[in-house]
């Protein structure tokens, strides 16, 4: 059963209102996105900056509201649960944020940071909450836990802070964990720790994870399936094992090629895309990728490709079977 | 998402806002007149005892004082738009004429002083910021904070004592001497009268400008495009002026443009100390002689001037910064 | 946190000098008032007596003791500064926080009010109010407090708008923290520092305005004020230099110390500088 | 030795902060030969950017060069008067920065910013400089360069800004270009474009370059020689193929493992335990010893002397694979 089902979701942000505050233009941040995440899987979303992946994460955890479409977690509409039973909603889905520096109130200790959600929900007393926090720190291998409970965030390294953020997200035993770029602030030599921790947590808790990242290697390593986003749309969904060798969409191929530059992991010529990502305020007609695609034809310029399914994967490209 | 406006709307918003501001200031003036103890006719005529009852009645009618309050307000606003602010009780003339005669001396004083302060203050600020923590920087910074902390009237008195009483170099009172012949002598006479009040205002505001420029320059000099400019091998002077100073202009414009009211209040005191025949001195004497129409008139005029200068400031921002001007 | 603040503040020698001077000035004024043999308006000796052991600051045109006058004036000056700072500071922080945190009509209205008050020529408004409603110390403090809050509010508003978008505030929302808790516990403690700096600056502005009014003869006639003493001295400057000089130094020192303390606070508290 | 474009010897740059002296660059040796692209690779805080700023003498207090020499064509830059150094900056040695958005002056047009160094260093007229600028931008793959040149930086996309930065850097035909994280702030598909551009420039102009990066892939793609930096010191140097295929220093080894292991799905990701030392502390022995899997007793006592092997150099008592 799918734990998370995203169907045709739209989120537009108004820009440059006129003097009466009416917006004439919109950033098409998330523009008709659909996918579903099975229970217990780690599902990845990749894309470059401005493709809408972070907005998508914020929509799913309910930090912002979607304009149209439907997001269901365990069969329940997010907008509904959020309105009717916000307590339960918070216990259903939690997030690990991107920036481990700004995610902490600099004036509060780790103890406060970890016990606060437990005190707000779950009806625990102070002492119980502290002992839960203790366990959580041990779960993310921050030991001795007592030492870390009394620290202020700035006394911890970036990697340690990232562990605390994971612990906090797990504190309410959510069914779905959304991790937004969990390792992008970390140096290469310590990234592996957090990657392994996420894997471990996933395995032990059987928790479903939505992993958002611009880093292909991380997504490849951790996920079972991957959605590739470009300018607010999902252009391809594929099995992670196919990412480096069997992707169908020309954008995915270019992304793969540019990411593994130097390491020679991708086969064949390095693909250099022309031009840059167009503005999400006025996305191109037809296929959004056509101005940068070297295969683009007239159809691509005029007609938006319908997402096609084949062998359980999705690709939104007019030409995928001809490439 | 923060609201970004295109430049035309931006302009329009600012102009509309300025009109609203003037309207609000008028309302405040109206409320003050009507809330203050005493008959509002006094605010228009001054002491009512000098006029015949018929005349008072006619003025009452003209200013709609016999009408209900909202009509009074409309008449008041319309009068303002026509430039009718009542009559000065002391001078027996329309307030507008009384004030208009006093505007040029104030403009002369403020203008001279502002030009000097902006030039010298900017240079000192740039100099101090280009050598942070040097002796020069400490000296400039200390003098700035001392200047800002100096009560303006006290400084004026000290300067009078020094230049006028002890050294006998410059006159301490007024704008012109009585017996002067020829335009050249007249000009020199004016300059010598201008010296002390200008110096007083200059010294006070110099600290303000220097500090502002120093702080914003320090920030600009820390920015990465300054590093890039240095990496291009540009001479330090060019880095300072073309790259850093241009980028640190906004706070200076803010200081001058948005603090006009504050700068003018210094002028009131200085004009009083040096008996300079400007608006500030007029305000002071009018308060003393309870010439309410003039007091209110000056308040409205100064407030409107401040609103206009705020508007000009916004336009200057756009002139300095293409990111505002060229927002597509 | 307090300890850390003090350790950093202590390094700014000028600011420490400011704190010490303010303390010394307050003590001076308290003791001088407590032990003075005359009131500020009382005729103590012959007119125009230069400073002596008997009358350290000399006497004025009526024979009043300027030392005693200055002590009273200083007390009033400090009080006006403190009262305005508290009144204006509270209004500023509350209005600024509301206008920065909430969205919609409430935010728009408060923002407009802040803008209006910011572009009113404060000194002139206070002048008009006082000349229409009479000069009393309460009127002065009220007029100052009710107009000097706007800059604080604008700063507070900007800070709140920055801080409320920081990730840690979202993190609180994510675990279901209540709105007022977020505003009071998360945002306020992390946004109020620049406002505190500004409040310290408004205290010195209040003192400048109050002394200016008193100098012009628009102060409270029942209260001695440093500005009033200097205003009075102005008429006799040629024959009795001491009448204005020493009170002027006191006034200058007060404003200077306040500004130095504000600068010190700015260095320690303003996030943009560290 | 004498054909080296740049020769850094025993360079130390310290930051004199309230919390103590930070030894950001600590006795670094580095040589850049004619037409050579040299990579300096390391993680955040290892001192690689300070190294670049030191070569350009662009350091601001509290940073200070305390020791060493920087020979550019056999002239010690550290002994030049500031005025002479200024003539080298932008003309003989130029720099490309990490974040083009903040390194371009927001208030000047692209043209104004490009022209000023050319009129200064090449002594040509403004018109000439402007048309040269258009030419350069065109070569860098900007379409409609005569329009773009009138733009302000905020009107350009990230990739365009970086092209303009590069254009500025090469506008006076420099002999050496220092590129400090030239692709880090850009999206992957744009990174590739910029890398291609740099490779092409190198081919066409015969540039000597120092590329400072934390991205091993970037270093591998464009460098001839690699210096690996850790905690303010160079720990290993060698030809790019050698270093990447057979790293000698345990840190290099761990770094490569960490980066590459993520590309393999079925084994745990590798990482290096612990954190780099704080550079204010006095450290005995090898700076990497506390994180090293290969350490021997000597590592904790004495900082390793360099050992040489087939034209490679490593600072380690017990190199990997010995």
CSV table of C-alpha atoms in Angstrom, one decimal, chain B:
chain,number,residue,atom,x,y,z
B,1,UNK,CA,7.4,35.4,-1.0
B,2,UNK,CA,8.0,39.0,-0.4
B,3,UNK,CA,6.1,41.5,-2.6
B,4,UNK,CA,8.3,42.9,-5.4
B,5,UNK,CA,6.8,45.7,-7.4
B,6,UNK,CA,7.8,46.9,-10.8
B,7,UNK,CA,9.3,50.3,-10.9
B,8,UNK,CA,6.3,52.2,-12.2
B,9,UNK,CA,4.0,50.8,-9.5
B,10,UNK,CA,6.8,51.5,-7.0
B,11,UNK,CA,6.8,55.2,-8.0
B,12,UNK,CA,3.0,55.4,-8.0
B,13,UNK,CA,2.9,53.8,-4.5
B,14,UNK,CA,5.4,56.3,-3.2
B,15,UNK,CA,3.5,59.3,-4.6
B,16,UNK,CA,0.2,58.1,-3.4
B,17,UNK,CA,1.7,57.4,0.0
B,18,UNK,CA,3.1,60.9,0.2
B,19,UNK,CA,-0.4,62.4,-0.5
B,20,UNK,CA,-1.8,60.2,2.3
B,21,UNK,CA,1.0,61.4,4.6
B,22,UNK,CA,0.2,65.0,3.9
B,23,UNK,CA,-3.5,64.3,4.6
B,24,UNK,CA,-2.6,62.6,7.8
B,25,UNK,CA,-0.5,65.5,8.9
B,26,UNK,CA,-3.3,67.9,8.1
B,27,UNK,CA,-5.6,65.7,10.3
B,28,UNK,CA,-3.2,65.8,13.1
B,29,UNK,CA,-3.0,69.6,12.8
B,30,UNK,CA,-6.8,69.9,12.7
B,31,UNK,CA,-7.1,67.6,15.8
B,32,UNK,CA,-4.6,69.6,17.7
B,33,UNK,CA,-6.3,72.9,17.0
B,34,UNK,CA,-9.6,71.5,18.1
B,35,UNK,CA,-8.4,69.5,21.1
B,36,UNK,CA,-6.3,72.3,22.5
B,37,UNK,CA,-7.9,74.3,25.2
B,38,UNK,CA,-9.4,77.7,23.9
B,39,UNK,CA,-11.5,78.9,21.0
B,40,UNK,CA,-10.2,77.7,17.6
B,41,UNK,CA,-10.8,81.2,16.4
B,42,UNK,CA,-7.7,82.1,18.3
B,43,UNK,CA,-5.7,79.8,16.2
B,44,UNK,CA,-6.8,81.7,13.1
B,45,UNK,CA,-6.9,85.2,14.4
B,46,UNK,CA,-4.7,85.1,17.4
B,47,UNK,CA,-6.0,87.2,20.4
B,48,UNK,CA,-9.6,87.8,19.4
B,49,UNK,CA,-9.7,91.1,21.3
B,50,UNK,CA,-8.1,93.1,18.5
B,51,UNK,CA,-10.9,92.7,16.0
B,52,UNK,CA,-14.5,93.9,15.8
B,53,UNK,CA,-17.2,91.3,16.5
B,54,UNK,CA,-18.4,91.7,12.9
B,55,UNK,CA,-14.9,90.8,11.5
B,56,UNK,CA,-14.6,87.8,13.9
B,57,UNK,CA,-18.0,86.6,12.7
B,58,UNK,CA,-17.0,87.0,9.1
B,59,UNK,CA,-13.8,85.0,9.7
B,60,UNK,CA,-15.8,82.4,11.6
B,61,UNK,CA,-18.0,82.0,8.6
B,62,UNK,CA,-15.1,82.0,6.1
B,63,UNK,CA,-13.3,79.3,8.0
B,64,UNK,CA,-16.6,77.5,8.6
B,65,UNK,CA,-16.2,77.5,12.4
B,66,UNK,CA,-20.0,77.7,12.8
B,67,UNK,CA,-20.4,74.5,10.8
B,68,UNK,CA,-20.4,70.8,12.1
B,69,UNK,CA,-17.0,69.3,12.6
B,70,UNK,CA,-16.7,67.2,9.4
B,71,UNK,CA,-17.5,70.3,7.3
B,72,UNK,CA,-15.0,72.2,9.3
B,73,UNK,CA,-12.4,69.6,8.3
B,74,UNK,CA,-13.2,69.8,4.6
B,75,UNK,CA,-13.0,73.6,4.7
B,76,UNK,CA,-9.7,73.4,6.6
B,77,UNK,CA,-8.2,71.1,4.0
B,78,UNK,CA,-9.5,73.2,1.1
B,79,UNK,CA,-8.0,76.3,2.8
B,80,UNK,CA,-4.7,74.5,3.1
B,81,UNK,CA,-4.7,73.6,-0.5
B,82,UNK,CA,-5.4,77.2,-1.4
B,83,UNK,CA,-2.5,78.2,0.9
B,84,UNK,CA,-4.8,79.9,3.4
B,85,UNK,CA,-3.5,79.2,6.9
B,86,UNK,CA,-5.1,82.1,8.7
B,87,UNK,CA,-3.6,85.4,9.9
B,88,UNK,CA,-0.7,86.1,12.1
B,89,UNK,CA,-1.8,87.8,15.3
B,90,UNK,CA,1.5,89.6,15.7
B,91,UNK,CA,2.1,90.7,12.1
B,92,UNK,CA,-1.5,91.0,11.0
B,93,UNK,CA,-0.6,89.4,7.8
B,94,UNK,CA,-1.6,86.0,6.2
B,95,UNK,CA,0.5,83.3,7.8
B,96,UNK,CA,1.8,82.2,4.4
B,97,UNK,CA,3.3,85.6,3.7
B,98,UNK,CA,4.9,85.7,7.1
B,99,UNK,CA,6.5,82.3,6.8
B,100,UNK,CA,7.5,82.8,3.1
B,101,UNK,CA,9.6,85.9,4.1
B,102,UNK,CA,11.5,83.7,6.6
B,103,UNK,CA,12.2,80.7,4.3
B,104,UNK,CA,15.2,82.0,2.3
B,105,UNK,CA,17.5,82.7,5.4
B,106,UNK,CA,16.7,79.2,6.7
B,107,UNK,CA,17.4,77.7,3.3
B,108,UNK,CA,20.7,79.6,3.0
B,109,UNK,CA,21.8,78.4,6.4
B,110,UNK,CA,20.7,74.8,6.0
B,111,UNK,CA,22.0,74.6,2.4
B,112,UNK,CA,25.5,75.9,3.1
B,113,UNK,CA,25.8,73.7,6.1
B,114,UNK,CA,24.5,70.6,4.4
B,115,UNK,CA,26.8,70.9,1.5
B,116,UNK,CA,29.8,71.3,3.7
B,117,UNK,CA,28.7,68.5,6.0
B,118,UNK,CA,28.1,66.0,3.3
B,119,UNK,CA,31.4,66.7,1.6
B,120,UNK,CA,33.6,66.9,4.7
B,121,UNK,CA,31.7,64.2,6.5
B,122,UNK,CA,31.9,61.7,3.6
B,123,UNK,CA,35.6,62.3,3.2
B,124,UNK,CA,36.4,61.9,6.9
B,125,UNK,CA,34.1,58.8,7.0
B,126,UNK,CA,35.9,57.2,4.0
B,127,UNK,CA,39.3,58.1,5.4
B,128,UNK,CA,38.5,56.6,8.8
B,129,UNK,CA,37.0,53.4,7.3
B,130,UNK,CA,39.9,52.9,4.9
B,131,UNK,CA,42.2,52.6,7.9
B,132,UNK,CA,40.1,50.9,10.6
B,133,UNK,CA,41.6,50.8,14.1
B,134,UNK,CA,44.3,53.3,13.1
B,135,UNK,CA,45.0,56.4,15.2
B,136,UNK,CA,43.2,58.5,12.6
B,137,UNK,CA,40.2,56.3,12.8
B,138,UNK,CA,40.0,56.6,16.6
B,139,UNK,CA,40.4,60.3,16.4
B,140,UNK,CA,37.6,60.7,13.8
B,141,UNK,CA,35.4,58.3,15.6
B,142,UNK,CA,35.9,60.0,19.0
B,143,UNK,CA,35.3,63.4,17.5
B,144,UNK,CA,32.1,62.1,15.8
B,145,UNK,CA,30.6,60.7,19.0
B,146,UNK,CA,31.6,63.9,20.8
B,147,UNK,CA,29.9,66.0,18.1
B,148,UNK,CA,26.7,63.9,18.3
B,149,UNK,CA,26.6,64.3,22.0
B,150,UNK,CA,27.1,68.0,22.1
B,151,UNK,CA,24.0,70.0,23.0
B,152,UNK,CA,23.7,72.3,20.0
B,153,UNK,CA,22.7,75.4,22.0
B,154,UNK,CA,25.6,75.0,24.3
B,155,UNK,CA,28.1,74.5,21.4
B,156,UNK,CA,26.6,77.7,19.9
B,157,UNK,CA,27.3,79.6,23.1
B,158,UNK,CA,30.8,78.3,23.3
B,159,UNK,CA,31.5,79.3,19.8
B,160,UNK,CA,30.1,82.8,20.4
B,161,UNK,CA,32.3,83.1,23.4
B,162,UNK,CA,35.3,82.0,21.5
B,163,UNK,CA,34.9,83.7,18.1
B,164,UNK,CA,32.8,86.7,19.0
B,165,UNK,CA,33.5,87.7,22.6
B,166,UNK,CA,37.1,86.6,23.0
B,167,UNK,CA,38.5,87.0,19.4
B,168,UNK,CA,36.0,89.5,18.1
B,169,UNK,CA,36.2,87.8,14.6
B,170,UNK,CA,32.6,87.2,13.7
B,171,UNK,CA,29.3,88.7,14.6
B,172,UNK,CA,27.1,86.6,16.9
B,173,UNK,CA,23.7,87.9,16.1
B,174,UNK,CA,21.5,88.5,13.0
B,175,UNK,CA,22.1,88.0,9.3
B,176,UNK,CA,23.2,91.5,8.1
B,177,UNK,CA,24.7,94.6,9.6
B,178,UNK,CA,22.8,97.8,9.4
B,179,UNK,CA,25.3,100.0,7.7
B,180,UNK,CA,26.8,98.3,4.7
B,181,UNK,CA,27.2,99.8,1.3
B,182,UNK,CA,27.8,98.0,-2.0
B,183,UNK,CA,27.0,94.4,-2.9
B,184,UNK,CA,30.5,93.1,-2.3
B,185,UNK,CA,30.6,94.5,1.2
B,186,UNK,CA,27.1,93.2,1.7
B,187,UNK,CA,28.2,89.7,0.5
B,188,UNK,CA,31.2,89.7,2.9
B,189,UNK,CA,29.0,90.9,5.7
B,190,UNK,CA,26.5,88.1,5.0
B,191,UNK,CA,29.3,85.6,5.0
B,192,UNK,CA,30.7,86.8,8.3
B,193,UNK,CA,27.2,86.5,9.8
B,194,UNK,CA,26.7,83.1,8.3
B,195,UNK,CA,29.9,81.8,9.7
B,196,UNK,CA,29.0,81.0,13.3
B,197,UNK,CA,25.6,79.5,12.9
B,198,UNK,CA,26.8,77.4,10.0
B,199,UNK,CA,29.8,76.3,12.0
B,200,UNK,CA,27.6,75.2,14.9
B,201,UNK,CA,25.3,73.2,12.7
B,202,UNK,CA,28.2,71.8,10.8
B,203,UNK,CA,30.0,70.6,13.8
B,204,UNK,CA,26.9,68.9,15.2
B,205,UNK,CA,25.9,67.2,12.0
B,206,UNK,CA,29.4,66.4,10.9
B,207,UNK,CA,29.6,63.7,13.6
B,208,UNK,CA,26.3,62.2,12.3
B,209,UNK,CA,27.4,62.1,8.7
B,210,UNK,CA,31.0,60.9,9.4
B,211,UNK,CA,29.7,58.0,11.6
B,212,UNK,CA,27.1,57.0,9.1
B,213,UNK,CA,29.6,57.0,6.2
B,214,UNK,CA,32.2,55.2,8.3
B,215,UNK,CA,29.9,52.4,9.3
B,216,UNK,CA,28.5,51.8,5.9
B,217,UNK,CA,31.9,52.1,4.3
B,218,UNK,CA,33.3,49.5,6.7
B,219,UNK,CA,30.5,47.2,5.7
B,220,UNK,CA,31.0,47.8,2.0
B,221,UNK,CA,34.7,47.3,2.3
B,222,UNK,CA,34.1,43.9,3.8
B,223,UNK,CA,32.0,42.8,0.9
B,224,UNK,CA,33.3,40.4,-1.7
B,225,UNK,CA,33.0,42.6,-4.7
B,226,UNK,CA,35.6,44.9,-3.1
B,227,UNK,CA,37.9,42.0,-2.8
B,228,UNK,CA,37.2,41.3,-6.5
B,229,UNK,CA,38.0,45.0,-7.3
B,230,UNK,CA,41.3,44.8,-5.5
B,231,UNK,CA,42.1,41.5,-7.3
B,232,UNK,CA,41.8,43.4,-10.5
B,233,UNK,CA,44.6,45.6,-9.4
B,234,UNK,CA,42.6,48.8,-9.2
B,235,UNK,CA,44.3,51.6,-7.3
B,236,UNK,CA,43.0,51.8,-3.8
B,237,UNK,CA,41.4,55.2,-4.4
B,238,UNK,CA,39.3,53.8,-7.2
B,239,UNK,CA,38.3,50.8,-5.0
B,240,UNK,CA,37.3,53.2,-2.2
B,241,UNK,CA,35.3,55.7,-4.2
B,242,UNK,CA,33.9,53.8,-7.2
B,243,UNK,CA,33.3,50.4,-5.6
B,244,UNK,CA,32.9,50.9,-1.9
B,245,UNK,CA,31.5,54.4,-1.5
B,246,UNK,CA,28.9,54.0,-4.2
B,247,UNK,CA,27.6,50.9,-2.5
B,248,UNK,CA,27.5,52.6,0.9
B,249,UNK,CA,25.6,55.7,-0.2
B,250,UNK,CA,22.1,54.5,0.8
B,251,UNK,CA,22.5,55.1,4.6
B,252,UNK,CA,23.8,58.6,3.8
B,253,UNK,CA,20.9,59.4,1.6
B,254,UNK,CA,18.6,58.0,4.3
B,255,UNK,CA,20.3,60.1,6.9
B,256,UNK,CA,19.9,63.4,5.0
B,257,UNK,CA,16.5,62.6,3.4
B,258,UNK,CA,14.7,60.9,6.2
B,259,UNK,CA,16.1,63.0,9.0
B,260,UNK,CA,15.3,66.4,7.4
B,261,UNK,CA,12.9,67.0,10.3
B,262,UNK,CA,15.7,66.3,12.7
B,263,UNK,CA,18.1,68.6,10.9
B,264,UNK,CA,15.6,71.4,10.8
B,265,UNK,CA,15.0,71.1,14.5
B,266,UNK,CA,18.7,71.9,15.0
B,267,UNK,CA,18.1,74.9,12.9
B,268,UNK,CA,15.3,76.2,15.2
B,269,UNK,CA,17.7,76.2,18.1
B,270,UNK,CA,20.7,77.6,16.2
B,271,UNK,CA,18.5,80.4,14.6
B,272,UNK,CA,17.3,81.3,18.1
B,273,UNK,CA,20.8,81.3,19.6
B,274,UNK,CA,22.2,83.5,16.7
B,275,UNK,CA,19.1,85.6,16.2
B,276,UNK,CA,19.1,84.4,12.6
B,277,UNK,CA,15.9,85.7,10.9
B,278,UNK,CA,14.7,82.3,9.6
B,279,UNK,CA,11.7,80.1,10.1
B,280,UNK,CA,13.1,78.5,13.3
B,281,UNK,CA,13.4,81.9,15.0
B,282,UNK,CA,10.0,82.8,13.8
B,283,UNK,CA,8.6,79.6,15.3
B,284,UNK,CA,10.3,80.3,18.6
B,285,UNK,CA,9.1,83.9,18.8
B,286,UNK,CA,5.6,82.9,17.7
B,287,UNK,CA,5.4,80.3,20.5
B,288,UNK,CA,6.5,83.0,22.9
B,289,UNK,CA,3.9,85.5,21.7
B,290,UNK,CA,1.2,82.7,21.4
B,291,UNK,CA,0.9,83.4,17.6
B,292,UNK,CA,-0.8,80.0,17.1
B,293,UNK,CA,-1.6,80.3,13.4
B,294,UNK,CA,2.1,80.8,12.6
B,295,UNK,CA,3.1,77.9,14.9
B,296,UNK,CA,0.6,75.6,13.1
B,297,UNK,CA,1.6,77.0,9.7
B,298,UNK,CA,5.2,76.2,10.3
B,299,UNK,CA,4.4,72.8,11.6
B,300,UNK,CA,2.4,72.0,8.4
B,301,UNK,CA,5.0,73.4,6.2
B,302,UNK,CA,7.9,71.5,7.8
B,303,UNK,CA,5.9,68.3,7.8
B,304,UNK,CA,5.1,68.7,4.2
B,305,UNK,CA,8.7,69.4,3.4
B,306,UNK,CA,9.7,66.2,5.3
B,307,UNK,CA,7.2,64.2,3.3
B,308,UNK,CA,8.5,65.6,0.0
B,309,UNK,CA,12.1,64.9,1.1
B,310,UNK,CA,11.1,61.3,1.9
B,311,UNK,CA,9.7,61.0,-1.6
B,312,UNK,CA,12.9,62.4,-3.1
B,313,UNK,CA,14.9,60.0,-1.0
B,314,UNK,CA,13.1,57.0,-2.4
B,315,UNK,CA,13.7,58.3,-5.9
B,316,UNK,CA,17.4,58.7,-5.1
B,317,UNK,CA,17.6,55.1,-3.9
B,318,UNK,CA,16.3,54.1,-7.2
B,319,UNK,CA,18.9,56.3,-8.9
B,320,UNK,CA,21.7,54.9,-6.9
B,321,UNK,CA,20.7,51.3,-7.1
B,322,UNK,CA,19.8,49.7,-10.4
B,323,UNK,CA,18.2,46.8,-8.6
B,324,UNK,CA,15.4,49.1,-7.7
B,325,UNK,CA,15.3,51.0,-11.0
B,326,UNK,CA,15.4,48.0,-13.3
B,327,UNK,CA,13.2,45.6,-11.5
B,328,UNK,CA,11.6,44.1,-14.5
